[in-house]
Amino acid sequence: MGPSSELDLVVHAERAVLPGGTRAVALGVRDGRIAAVVGLDRRGDLPPARQVLELGDDEVLLPGLVDTHVHVNEPGRTAWEGFDTATRAAALGGVTTVIDMPLNSVPATTTVDALRVKRDAARGAVHVDVGFWGGVVPGNTGELAGLVAGGVFGAKCFTAPSGVDEFEHVSPAQLREGLAELARLGSRLLVHAEDPAVLDEAAEQVARSLAQGADPRSFALFLASRPAAAEDSAVADVVAAARELRGTGPRGAAVHVVHLASASALPLVAAARAEGLPVTAETCPHYLTLDAAAVPDGATQFKCCPPVREAEVADALWAALEAGVLDSVVSDHSPCTPDLKLPGAGDFLAAWGGIASVQLGLPVVWTAARRRGVGLERVVDWMAARPAARVGLAGRKGSLVVGADADLAVLAPEEELLVEPGMLAFKNKVTPYAGQRLRGAVRSTWLRGRRVAPSGSEHPGGRLLHALHQDDPA
């Protein structure tokens, strides 16, 4: 790098989380990419820069987080959430890359035409970079090649009813059909893994309890309706499918279990990985930090599927992250309009299930990690580097390395944060974290070397990502 090669931005940080550990660096940015990372004592070796950012002693430089599980819901259910509000909230939480789920938008992203509609809705409206998952539903196997060619990062299915009519769940045979086609295409299947037969049996038991006077506001009753056995059974079938299709396509039948919330399913994932099967799994901030025993009856802002489970399950999920059985922590941001949470009735069985948290994932997880003695480097690995690698964006997103997009987050890890509705940028301010005091405030977020304005008032600068690296500057 010659002395005349002017940089656009240089960041001086006493602490920066790099792939090899935390150290003091001067990071140079040119044309939206990281051009240099040198020791802070060598800052004078860098060319001059148009802008210099000096981080405070209480601040840490992180790579922008990568959240691969976000329900934006636009178009069709934009009253629930939209690209503008979801990506502004993401940026305020230090998230610079979002991969949007194929539901609950209308149309669902299960056809090439629907993907086009989705991209058109997002174009010019995103404050961070956004990619898309496709969907696997009964009868759409013929669409998967077009979806993959259109840039989706993989496709998701449900093994039990999804909650919306336009995204039907698949049978075991249909799951295998979709997985085989995605494997042939070199792509990946995501699975919401719950066994409908186990859920039906649990529902019958809950119905008997209601007939005997049980309270539908009871969180314990809702928890009984979604037992861990439903996850365990479905995960076992997912692993069996990956085994049956071993050797299919260029990298085998790659399958990823989303939002795992069952401790007893973890050995199934661990055994599959030990066997060499391309099976991965994620979990979410709410499963790591919330305790079923502490959820008040009627507090439907805590409802999600699978449900928040007991504290010992959270302990097992943390251990699985540390051991590499789980590979990432993502939000599963799934908001709705407040009325669908039935705040007056507080009926857990009838309320919409989903937790809004795309803006809060980092402080929620970091607060819990601090208490457990888990370092910030591990949190960044789980929330940035590993999800980026899983969707084929390693070296471009999720790490502070030369050549990567200059997506940065500045975190004050010891600053206390009180979660209040007025601070939330996502569209509907219903979240189980309201009123919590957390540690870790994101003070600024930078997308390709340009600061994302907290108000989102500037023209959105996010791009629409294509899994085959043919991005839309949008």
Short mmCIF file of C-alpha atoms in Angstrom, two decimals:
data_model
loop_
_atom_site.label_atom_id
_atom_site.label_comp_id
_atom_site.label_asym_id
_atom_site.label_seq_id
_atom_site.Cartn_x
_atom_site.Cartn_y
_atom_site.Cartn_z
CA MET A 1 0.00 0.00 0.00
CA GLY A 2 1.77 3.13 -1.19
CA PRO A 3 1.76 6.45 0.66
CA SER A 4 -0.47 8.02 -2.02
CA SER A 5 -3.22 5.42 -1.55
CA GLU A 6 -5.53 7.59 0.53
CA LEU A 7 -7.94 5.77 2.81
CA ASP A 8 -11.57 6.69 3.29
CA LEU A 9 -11.59 5.88 7.01
CA VAL A 10 -9.18 4.83 9.72
CA VAL A 11 -10.43 3.50 13.05
CA HIS A 12 -8.14 3.57 16.09
CA ALA A 13 -9.24 1.06 18.72
CA GLU A 14 -7.49 0.00 21.90
CA ARG A 15 -9.62 -3.13 21.73
CA ALA A 16 -10.80 -4.81 18.56
CA VAL A 17 -12.16 -8.36 18.29
CA LEU A 18 -10.18 -10.05 15.52
CA PRO A 19 -10.19 -13.70 14.43
CA GLY A 20 -7.02 -14.29 16.44
CA GLY A 21 -8.12 -12.49 19.60
CA THR A 22 -8.62 -9.00 20.96
CA ARG A 23 -5.89 -6.41 20.40
CA ALA A 24 -5.21 -2.73 19.77
CA VAL A 25 -5.43 -1.90 16.06
CA ALA A 26 -5.61 0.74 13.44
CA LEU A 27 -8.06 -0.41 10.79
CA GLY A 28 -8.07 1.24 7.36
CA VAL A 29 -11.01 1.30 4.95
CA ARG A 30 -11.02 1.99 1.24
CA ASP A 31 -13.92 1.66 -1.19
CA GLY A 32 -16.09 -0.03 1.41
CA ARG A 33 -13.64 -2.79 2.29
CA ILE A 34 -11.07 -3.29 5.00
CA ALA A 35 -7.76 -2.37 3.37
CA ALA A 36 -5.43 -2.72 6.37
CA VAL A 37 -5.35 -3.97 9.94
CA VAL A 38 -2.16 -3.06 11.79
CA GLY A 39 -1.12 -2.70 15.41
CA LEU A 40 -2.14 0.59 16.92
CA ASP A 41 1.53 1.38 17.50
CA ARG A 42 1.97 1.29 13.72
CA ARG A 43 -0.87 3.67 12.92
CA GLY A 44 1.66 6.05 11.38
CA ASP A 45 2.41 3.46 8.69
CA LEU A 46 -1.04 3.87 7.21
CA PRO A 47 -1.72 6.36 4.39
CA PRO A 48 -3.69 9.49 5.24
CA ALA A 49 -7.46 9.11 5.60
CA ARG A 50 -10.39 11.37 4.88
CA GLN A 51 -11.90 10.46 8.24
CA VAL A 52 -10.39 9.16 11.50
CA LEU A 53 -12.52 7.54 14.19
CA GLU A 54 -10.96 7.37 17.64
CA LEU A 55 -12.69 4.85 19.88
CA GLY A 56 -12.99 5.63 23.57
CA ASP A 57 -11.27 3.60 26.27
CA ASP A 58 -14.63 2.01 27.14
CA GLU A 59 -15.38 0.95 23.56
CA VAL A 60 -14.60 -2.20 21.59
CA LEU A 61 -14.53 -2.53 17.81
CA LEU A 62 -16.48 -5.53 16.54
CA PRO A 63 -17.31 -6.85 13.10
CA GLY A 64 -20.91 -6.17 12.17
CA LEU A 65 -23.11 -9.03 13.34
CA VAL A 66 -24.75 -11.42 10.88
CA ASP A 67 -28.34 -12.39 11.73
CA THR A 68 -29.44 -15.21 9.46
CA HIS A 69 -32.92 -15.66 10.96
CA VAL A 70 -35.15 -12.59 10.62
CA HIS A 71 -38.82 -12.42 9.62
CA VAL A 72 -39.24 -9.06 7.88
CA ASN A 73 -42.81 -9.91 6.73
CA GLU A 74 -42.84 -7.43 3.82
CA PRO A 75 -44.75 -7.49 1.51
CA GLY A 76 -48.14 -8.68 2.61
CA ARG A 77 -47.82 -8.33 6.37
CA THR A 78 -45.95 -5.05 6.48
CA ALA A 79 -48.07 -3.94 9.42
CA TRP A 80 -46.13 -6.57 11.38
CA GLU A 81 -42.69 -5.46 10.19
CA GLY A 82 -41.02 -3.98 7.12
CA PHE A 83 -37.62 -3.64 5.51
CA ASP A 84 -37.11 -0.06 6.65
CA THR A 85 -37.92 -0.64 10.31
CA ALA A 86 -36.38 -4.10 10.60
CA THR A 87 -33.05 -3.05 9.10
CA ARG A 88 -32.90 0.18 11.09
CA ALA A 89 -33.43 -1.86 14.25
CA ALA A 90 -30.76 -4.32 13.11
CA ALA A 91 -28.26 -1.50 12.61
CA LEU A 92 -29.00 -0.08 16.06
CA GLY A 93 -28.16 -3.51 17.44
CA GLY A 94 -24.84 -3.78 15.60
CA VAL A 95 -26.23 -6.12 12.92
CA THR A 96 -25.02 -5.29 9.41
CA THR A 97 -26.23 -8.38 7.53
CA VAL A 98 -29.71 -9.89 7.70
CA ILE A 99 -31.02 -12.97 5.91
CA ASP A 100 -34.81 -12.77 5.61
CA MET A 101 -37.01 -15.80 6.17
CA PRO A 102 -39.47 -16.88 3.44
CA LEU A 103 -42.50 -16.36 5.68
CA ASN A 104 -44.57 -14.51 7.00
CA SER A 105 -44.64 -12.32 3.92
CA VAL A 106 -47.33 -12.67 1.29
CA PRO A 107 -46.48 -14.14 -1.11
CA ALA A 108 -44.16 -16.51 0.72
CA THR A 109 -40.78 -16.88 -0.98
CA THR A 110 -41.50 -20.30 -2.44
CA THR A 111 -41.41 -19.42 -6.15
CA VAL A 112 -39.12 -17.46 -8.43
CA ASP A 113 -41.86 -14.89 -8.97
CA ALA A 114 -42.33 -14.45 -5.22
CA LEU A 115 -38.58 -13.91 -4.78
CA ARG A 116 -38.77 -11.17 -7.40
CA VAL A 117 -41.65 -9.53 -5.52
CA LYS A 118 -39.67 -9.74 -2.27
CA ARG A 119 -36.56 -8.16 -3.80
CA ASP A 120 -38.65 -5.39 -5.34
CA ALA A 121 -40.17 -4.62 -1.95
CA ALA A 122 -36.73 -4.44 -0.32
CA ARG A 123 -34.99 -2.45 -3.04
CA GLY A 124 -34.07 1.02 -1.82
CA ALA A 125 -35.48 0.39 1.66
CA VAL A 126 -32.73 -1.45 3.56
CA HIS A 127 -30.25 0.17 5.95
CA VAL A 128 -28.07 -2.95 6.18
CA ASP A 129 -27.27 -5.69 3.68
CA VAL A 130 -30.10 -8.19 3.20
CA GLY A 131 -30.21 -11.64 1.67
CA PHE A 132 -33.08 -14.10 1.34
CA TRP A 133 -33.96 -17.68 2.16
CA GLY A 134 -36.35 -19.55 -0.10
CA GLY A 135 -38.99 -21.97 1.11
CA VAL A 136 -39.74 -25.67 0.67
CA VAL A 137 -43.45 -26.47 0.72
CA PRO A 138 -45.46 -29.36 -0.72
CA GLY A 139 -45.29 -29.31 -4.51
CA ASN A 140 -42.62 -26.64 -5.11
CA THR A 141 -39.57 -28.82 -5.74
CA GLY A 142 -39.53 -27.63 -9.35
CA GLU A 143 -39.06 -24.03 -8.15
CA LEU A 144 -35.94 -24.69 -6.10
CA ALA A 145 -33.44 -24.54 -8.97
CA GLY A 146 -34.80 -21.13 -9.98
CA LEU A 147 -34.72 -19.89 -6.41
CA VAL A 148 -31.10 -20.97 -5.98
CA ALA A 149 -30.15 -19.38 -9.30
CA GLY A 150 -32.00 -16.27 -8.11
CA GLY A 151 -29.65 -15.96 -5.16
CA VAL A 152 -31.34 -17.48 -2.13
CA PHE A 153 -28.92 -18.77 0.50
CA GLY A 154 -30.88 -21.99 0.96
CA ALA A 155 -34.49 -22.92 1.64
CA LYS A 156 -36.53 -23.52 4.77
CA CYS A 157 -39.28 -25.99 5.56
CA PHE A 158 -41.52 -26.74 8.53
CA THR A 159 -42.19 -30.28 9.68
CA ALA A 160 -45.27 -29.07 11.61
CA PRO A 161 -47.83 -26.35 10.79
CA SER A 162 -46.10 -22.98 10.39
CA GLY A 163 -48.95 -20.85 11.68
CA VAL A 164 -49.73 -19.28 8.28
CA ASP A 165 -51.81 -20.99 5.61
CA GLU A 166 -49.63 -19.95 2.67
CA PHE A 167 -46.57 -21.83 3.99
CA GLU A 168 -47.61 -25.47 4.44
CA HIS A 169 -45.49 -27.95 6.35
CA VAL A 170 -43.88 -30.94 4.66
CA SER A 171 -44.16 -34.66 5.29
CA PRO A 172 -41.02 -36.73 5.89
CA ALA A 173 -41.10 -37.81 2.23
CA GLN A 174 -41.48 -34.22 1.03
CA LEU A 175 -38.61 -33.14 3.29
CA ARG A 176 -36.37 -35.74 1.66
CA GLU A 177 -37.48 -34.67 -1.81
CA GLY A 178 -36.63 -31.04 -1.10
CA LEU A 179 -33.36 -31.94 0.62
CA ALA A 180 -32.27 -34.12 -2.32
CA GLU A 181 -32.95 -31.33 -4.80
CA LEU A 182 -31.15 -28.70 -2.72
CA ALA A 183 -28.20 -31.07 -2.27
CA ARG A 184 -28.05 -31.56 -6.04
CA LEU A 185 -27.98 -27.77 -6.40
CA GLY A 186 -25.22 -27.39 -3.80
CA SER A 187 -27.53 -25.52 -1.44
CA ARG A 188 -28.86 -26.13 2.06
CA LEU A 189 -32.18 -27.03 3.73
CA LEU A 190 -33.24 -25.24 6.91
CA VAL A 191 -35.72 -27.08 9.09
CA HIS A 192 -38.15 -25.92 11.76
CA ALA A 193 -38.08 -29.29 13.48
CA GLU A 194 -41.13 -30.33 15.50
CA ASP A 195 -42.99 -33.61 15.02
CA PRO A 196 -46.70 -32.94 14.33
CA ALA A 197 -47.75 -36.33 15.75
CA VAL A 198 -46.12 -35.50 19.09
CA LEU A 199 -47.69 -32.03 19.02
CA ASP A 200 -51.12 -33.52 18.28
CA GLU A 201 -50.83 -35.88 21.23
CA ALA A 202 -49.79 -33.00 23.47
CA ALA A 203 -52.70 -30.91 22.19
CA GLU A 204 -55.13 -33.64 23.17
CA GLN A 205 -53.71 -33.68 26.69
CA VAL A 206 -53.95 -29.89 26.90
CA ALA A 207 -57.55 -30.02 25.68
CA ARG A 208 -58.39 -32.45 28.48
CA SER A 209 -56.76 -30.10 30.98
CA LEU A 210 -58.79 -27.17 29.67
CA ALA A 211 -61.96 -29.22 29.97
CA GLN A 212 -61.05 -29.76 33.61
CA GLY A 213 -60.68 -26.04 34.21
CA ALA A 214 -57.04 -25.30 33.33
CA ASP A 215 -56.28 -21.65 32.61
CA PRO A 216 -55.29 -20.84 28.97
CA ARG A 217 -53.26 -17.94 30.41
CA SER A 218 -50.91 -20.47 32.01
CA PHE A 219 -47.44 -20.55 30.49
CA ALA A 220 -46.94 -24.02 31.96
CA LEU A 221 -49.96 -25.23 29.96
CA PHE A 222 -48.54 -23.75 26.76
CA LEU A 223 -45.16 -25.33 27.50
CA ALA A 224 -46.89 -28.70 27.83
CA SER A 225 -48.39 -28.19 24.37
CA ARG A 226 -44.92 -27.99 22.72
CA PRO A 227 -42.84 -30.68 24.51
CA ALA A 228 -39.16 -31.19 23.86
CA ALA A 229 -40.03 -34.66 22.56
CA ALA A 230 -41.52 -33.00 19.46
CA GLU A 231 -38.17 -31.40 18.66
CA ASP A 232 -36.24 -34.57 19.47
CA SER A 233 -38.33 -36.72 17.15
CA ALA A 234 -38.13 -34.27 14.26
CA VAL A 235 -34.38 -33.70 14.67
CA ALA A 236 -33.85 -37.46 14.63
CA ASP A 237 -35.69 -37.63 11.30
CA VAL A 238 -33.67 -34.72 9.90
CA VAL A 239 -30.45 -36.52 10.79
CA ALA A 240 -31.80 -39.73 9.23
CA ALA A 241 -32.60 -37.86 6.03
CA ALA A 242 -29.09 -36.38 5.85
CA ARG A 243 -27.67 -39.88 6.37
CA GLU A 244 -29.88 -41.44 3.70
CA LEU A 245 -28.84 -38.77 1.19
CA ARG A 246 -25.17 -38.82 2.11
CA GLY A 247 -23.08 -38.21 -1.00
CA THR A 248 -25.86 -36.43 -2.87
CA GLY A 249 -24.64 -33.31 -4.64
CA PRO A 250 -21.30 -31.54 -4.31
CA ARG A 251 -21.29 -31.32 -0.50
CA GLY A 252 -23.83 -33.86 0.62
CA ALA A 253 -27.30 -33.22 1.98
CA ALA A 254 -26.57 -30.12 4.06
CA VAL A 255 -29.28 -29.48 6.61
CA HIS A 256 -29.55 -26.85 9.33
CA VAL A 257 -31.91 -27.03 12.32
CA VAL A 258 -33.22 -23.59 13.20
CA HIS A 259 -33.92 -22.22 16.70
CA LEU A 260 -33.07 -25.40 18.62
CA ALA A 261 -34.57 -25.27 22.12
CA SER A 262 -34.33 -28.86 23.35
CA ALA A 263 -31.43 -30.09 25.47
CA SER A 264 -32.31 -33.68 24.66
CA ALA A 265 -31.92 -33.03 20.91
CA LEU A 266 -28.32 -31.89 21.33
CA PRO A 267 -26.82 -35.41 21.43
CA LEU A 268 -28.51 -36.15 18.10
CA VAL A 269 -26.82 -33.14 16.49
CA ALA A 270 -23.49 -33.96 18.13
CA ALA A 271 -23.61 -37.57 16.90
CA ALA A 272 -24.47 -36.46 13.37
CA ARG A 273 -21.54 -34.08 13.30
CA ALA A 274 -19.20 -36.73 14.71
CA GLU A 275 -20.39 -39.03 11.92
CA GLY A 276 -19.36 -36.42 9.37
CA LEU A 277 -22.87 -35.53 8.27
CA PRO A 278 -23.38 -31.91 7.14
CA VAL A 279 -25.85 -31.21 9.97
CA THR A 280 -25.71 -27.89 11.83
CA ALA A 281 -27.96 -26.12 14.32
CA GLU A 282 -28.51 -22.69 15.81
CA THR A 283 -30.18 -21.31 18.90
CA CYS A 284 -31.55 -17.90 19.88
CA PRO A 285 -31.07 -15.30 22.62
CA HIS A 286 -34.42 -16.11 24.25
CA TYR A 287 -33.57 -19.80 24.67
CA LEU A 288 -30.23 -18.87 26.23
CA THR A 289 -31.51 -16.25 28.67
CA LEU A 290 -35.19 -16.70 29.55
CA ASP A 291 -36.48 -19.21 32.10
CA ALA A 292 -39.88 -20.87 31.75
CA ALA A 293 -40.31 -20.80 35.52
CA ALA A 294 -40.09 -16.99 35.49
CA VAL A 295 -42.58 -16.34 32.66
CA PRO A 296 -45.74 -14.80 34.14
CA ASP A 297 -49.10 -16.27 33.19
CA GLY A 298 -50.75 -14.14 30.52
CA ALA A 299 -47.43 -12.56 29.42
CA THR A 300 -47.84 -13.58 25.79
CA GLN A 301 -44.90 -11.44 24.67
CA PHE A 302 -42.86 -14.47 25.78
CA LYS A 303 -44.64 -16.87 23.42
CA CYS A 304 -42.61 -18.50 20.65
CA CYS A 305 -42.44 -21.94 19.06
CA PRO A 306 -40.60 -23.97 20.19
CA PRO A 307 -41.18 -22.41 23.60
CA VAL A 308 -38.75 -20.99 26.11
CA ARG A 309 -37.83 -23.90 28.37
CA GLU A 310 -36.36 -24.36 31.85
CA ALA A 311 -33.10 -22.85 33.13
CA GLU A 312 -31.29 -26.19 32.94
CA VAL A 313 -32.09 -26.33 29.22
CA ALA A 314 -30.46 -22.93 28.77
CA ASP A 315 -27.41 -24.27 30.61
CA ALA A 316 -27.22 -27.17 28.15
CA LEU A 317 -27.53 -24.84 25.16
CA TRP A 318 -24.66 -22.69 26.45
CA ALA A 319 -22.55 -25.81 26.89
CA ALA A 320 -23.41 -26.91 23.35
CA LEU A 321 -22.25 -23.56 21.98
CA GLU A 322 -18.99 -23.84 23.87
CA ALA A 323 -18.51 -27.38 22.54
CA GLY A 324 -19.33 -26.44 18.94
CA VAL A 325 -22.45 -28.61 18.75
CA LEU A 326 -24.47 -25.45 18.12
CA ASP A 327 -22.77 -23.13 15.65
CA SER A 328 -24.52 -19.79 15.97
CA VAL A 329 -26.89 -17.50 17.85
CA VAL A 330 -29.47 -15.67 15.74
CA SER A 331 -32.53 -13.65 16.68
CA ASP A 332 -35.51 -15.37 15.04
CA HIS A 333 -36.99 -11.88 15.07
CA SER A 334 -40.68 -12.68 14.49
CA PRO A 335 -42.91 -9.73 15.37
CA CYS A 336 -46.60 -9.12 14.84
CA THR A 337 -49.09 -6.38 15.58
CA PRO A 338 -49.76 -6.04 19.32
CA ASP A 339 -53.36 -7.22 19.05
CA LEU A 340 -52.26 -10.66 17.83
CA LYS A 341 -50.51 -11.19 21.15
CA LEU A 342 -53.95 -10.92 22.82
CA PRO A 343 -52.64 -8.70 25.62
CA GLY A 344 -56.05 -8.40 27.25
CA ALA A 345 -56.94 -12.08 27.28
CA GLY A 346 -53.36 -13.29 27.78
CA ASP A 347 -54.30 -16.59 26.15
CA PHE A 348 -51.02 -18.38 25.47
CA LEU A 349 -52.68 -21.05 23.36
CA ALA A 350 -54.34 -18.59 20.96
CA ALA A 351 -51.80 -15.73 20.81
CA TRP A 352 -49.34 -15.37 17.93
CA GLY A 353 -45.99 -16.97 18.67
CA GLY A 354 -42.85 -14.98 17.96
CA ILE A 355 -40.30 -12.82 19.78
CA ALA A 356 -39.09 -9.45 18.52
CA SER A 357 -35.41 -8.92 19.28
CA VAL A 358 -33.28 -8.08 16.22
CA GLN A 359 -32.11 -4.86 17.90
CA LEU A 360 -31.41 -6.48 21.26
CA GLY A 361 -29.64 -9.77 20.55
CA LEU A 362 -26.11 -8.58 21.28
CA PRO A 363 -26.77 -6.96 24.68
CA VAL A 364 -29.09 -9.81 25.71
CA VAL A 365 -26.51 -12.48 24.93
CA TRP A 366 -23.55 -10.46 26.20
CA THR A 367 -25.28 -9.74 29.52
CA ALA A 368 -25.80 -13.45 30.09
CA ALA A 369 -22.34 -14.35 28.79
CA ARG A 370 -20.66 -11.96 31.27
CA ARG A 371 -22.45 -13.65 34.15
CA ARG A 372 -21.27 -17.05 32.92
CA GLY A 373 -17.67 -15.97 32.41
CA VAL A 374 -17.93 -16.26 28.62
CA GLY A 375 -15.80 -13.72 26.78
CA LEU A 376 -16.88 -11.24 24.15
CA GLU A 377 -14.74 -13.01 21.54
CA ARG A 378 -16.92 -16.13 21.80
CA VAL A 379 -20.11 -14.09 21.52
CA VAL A 380 -18.83 -12.38 18.38
CA ASP A 381 -17.86 -15.74 16.92
CA TRP A 382 -21.38 -17.11 17.49
CA MET A 383 -23.18 -13.98 16.27
CA ALA A 384 -20.94 -12.82 13.41
CA ALA A 385 -18.22 -15.13 12.09
CA ARG A 386 -20.04 -18.46 12.27
CA PRO A 387 -23.38 -17.39 10.79
CA ALA A 388 -21.46 -15.61 8.01
CA ALA A 389 -19.50 -18.78 7.26
CA ARG A 390 -22.64 -20.90 7.25
CA VAL A 391 -24.21 -18.84 4.46
CA GLY A 392 -21.01 -18.67 2.40
CA LEU A 393 -20.00 -15.14 3.40
CA ALA A 394 -16.80 -15.98 5.30
CA GLY A 395 -14.05 -13.55 4.42
CA ARG A 396 -16.61 -10.98 3.39
CA LYS A 397 -18.85 -10.59 6.43
CA GLY A 398 -18.52 -11.26 10.15
CA SER A 399 -14.75 -10.75 10.62
CA LEU A 400 -12.31 -7.83 10.80
CA VAL A 401 -9.93 -9.09 8.10
CA VAL A 402 -8.35 -7.43 5.07
CA GLY A 403 -10.65 -7.73 2.07
CA ALA A 404 -13.87 -8.04 4.06
CA ASP A 405 -16.65 -5.51 3.83
CA ALA A 406 -15.95 -2.73 6.34
CA ASP A 407 -19.01 -3.59 8.42
CA LEU A 408 -18.26 -2.44 11.95
CA ALA A 409 -19.99 -2.11 15.30
CA VAL A 410 -18.73 -0.02 18.20
CA LEU A 411 -19.78 -1.54 21.52
CA ALA A 412 -19.48 -0.14 25.03
CA PRO A 413 -19.58 -3.55 26.77
CA GLU A 414 -19.96 -2.25 30.33
CA GLU A 415 -22.57 0.43 29.66
CA GLU A 416 -25.97 -0.33 31.15
CA LEU A 417 -28.94 -0.34 28.84
CA LEU A 418 -32.55 -0.10 30.00
CA VAL A 419 -34.90 -1.58 27.40
CA GLU A 420 -37.76 0.84 26.85
CA PRO A 421 -40.27 0.84 23.97
CA GLY A 422 -39.19 4.30 22.81
CA MET A 423 -35.67 3.11 22.01
CA LEU A 424 -36.84 0.29 19.75
CA ALA A 425 -36.81 0.85 15.99
CA PHE A 426 -38.67 -2.28 14.95
CA LYS A 427 -42.25 -1.55 13.99
CA ASN A 428 -44.19 -3.08 16.89
CA LYS A 429 -42.58 -2.53 20.27
CA VAL A 430 -43.70 -5.75 21.95
CA THR A 431 -40.79 -7.71 23.42
CA PRO A 432 -40.17 -9.85 26.50
CA TYR A 433 -37.04 -7.79 27.22
CA ALA A 434 -38.99 -4.60 28.00
CA GLY A 435 -37.91 -3.22 31.36
CA GLN A 436 -34.74 -5.33 31.54
CA ARG A 437 -31.40 -3.75 32.39
CA LEU A 438 -28.74 -5.13 30.09
CA ARG A 439 -25.03 -4.59 29.59
CA GLY A 440 -23.56 -3.59 26.25
CA ALA A 441 -24.63 -0.51 24.29
CA VAL A 442 -23.99 -0.31 20.56
CA ARG A 443 -22.82 3.27 20.02
CA SER A 444 -22.42 3.21 16.27
CA THR A 445 -22.71 0.85 13.31
CA TRP A 446 -20.86 1.20 10.01
CA LEU A 447 -21.84 -0.45 6.74
CA ARG A 448 -18.97 -0.69 4.24
CA GLY A 449 -17.20 2.15 6.02
CA ARG A 450 -20.16 4.53 6.24
CA ARG A 451 -21.99 5.15 9.48
CA VAL A 452 -25.62 4.11 9.53
CA ALA A 453 -27.53 7.08 10.95
CA PRO A 454 -29.43 6.11 14.12
CA SER A 455 -32.58 7.80 12.83
CA GLY A 456 -32.39 6.08 9.47
CA SER A 457 -33.04 9.50 7.97
CA GLU A 458 -30.43 9.19 5.23
CA HIS A 459 -31.03 7.26 2.02
CA PRO A 460 -30.77 3.58 2.95
CA GLY A 461 -27.36 2.26 1.93
CA GLY A 462 -27.91 -1.48 2.24
CA ARG A 463 -27.48 -3.90 -0.62
CA LEU A 464 -29.49 -6.95 -1.58
CA LEU A 465 -27.19 -9.95 -1.32
CA HIS A 466 -27.09 -12.78 -3.81
CA ALA A 467 -25.70 -16.12 -2.71
CA LEU A 468 -23.81 -16.35 -6.01
CA HIS A 469 -22.21 -12.93 -5.30
CA GLN A 470 -24.15 -10.99 -7.92
CA ASP A 471 -25.37 -8.36 -5.46
CA ASP A 472 -27.93 -5.72 -6.24
CA PRO A 473 -26.60 -2.28 -5.13
CA ALA A 474 -30.27 -1.36 -4.48
#
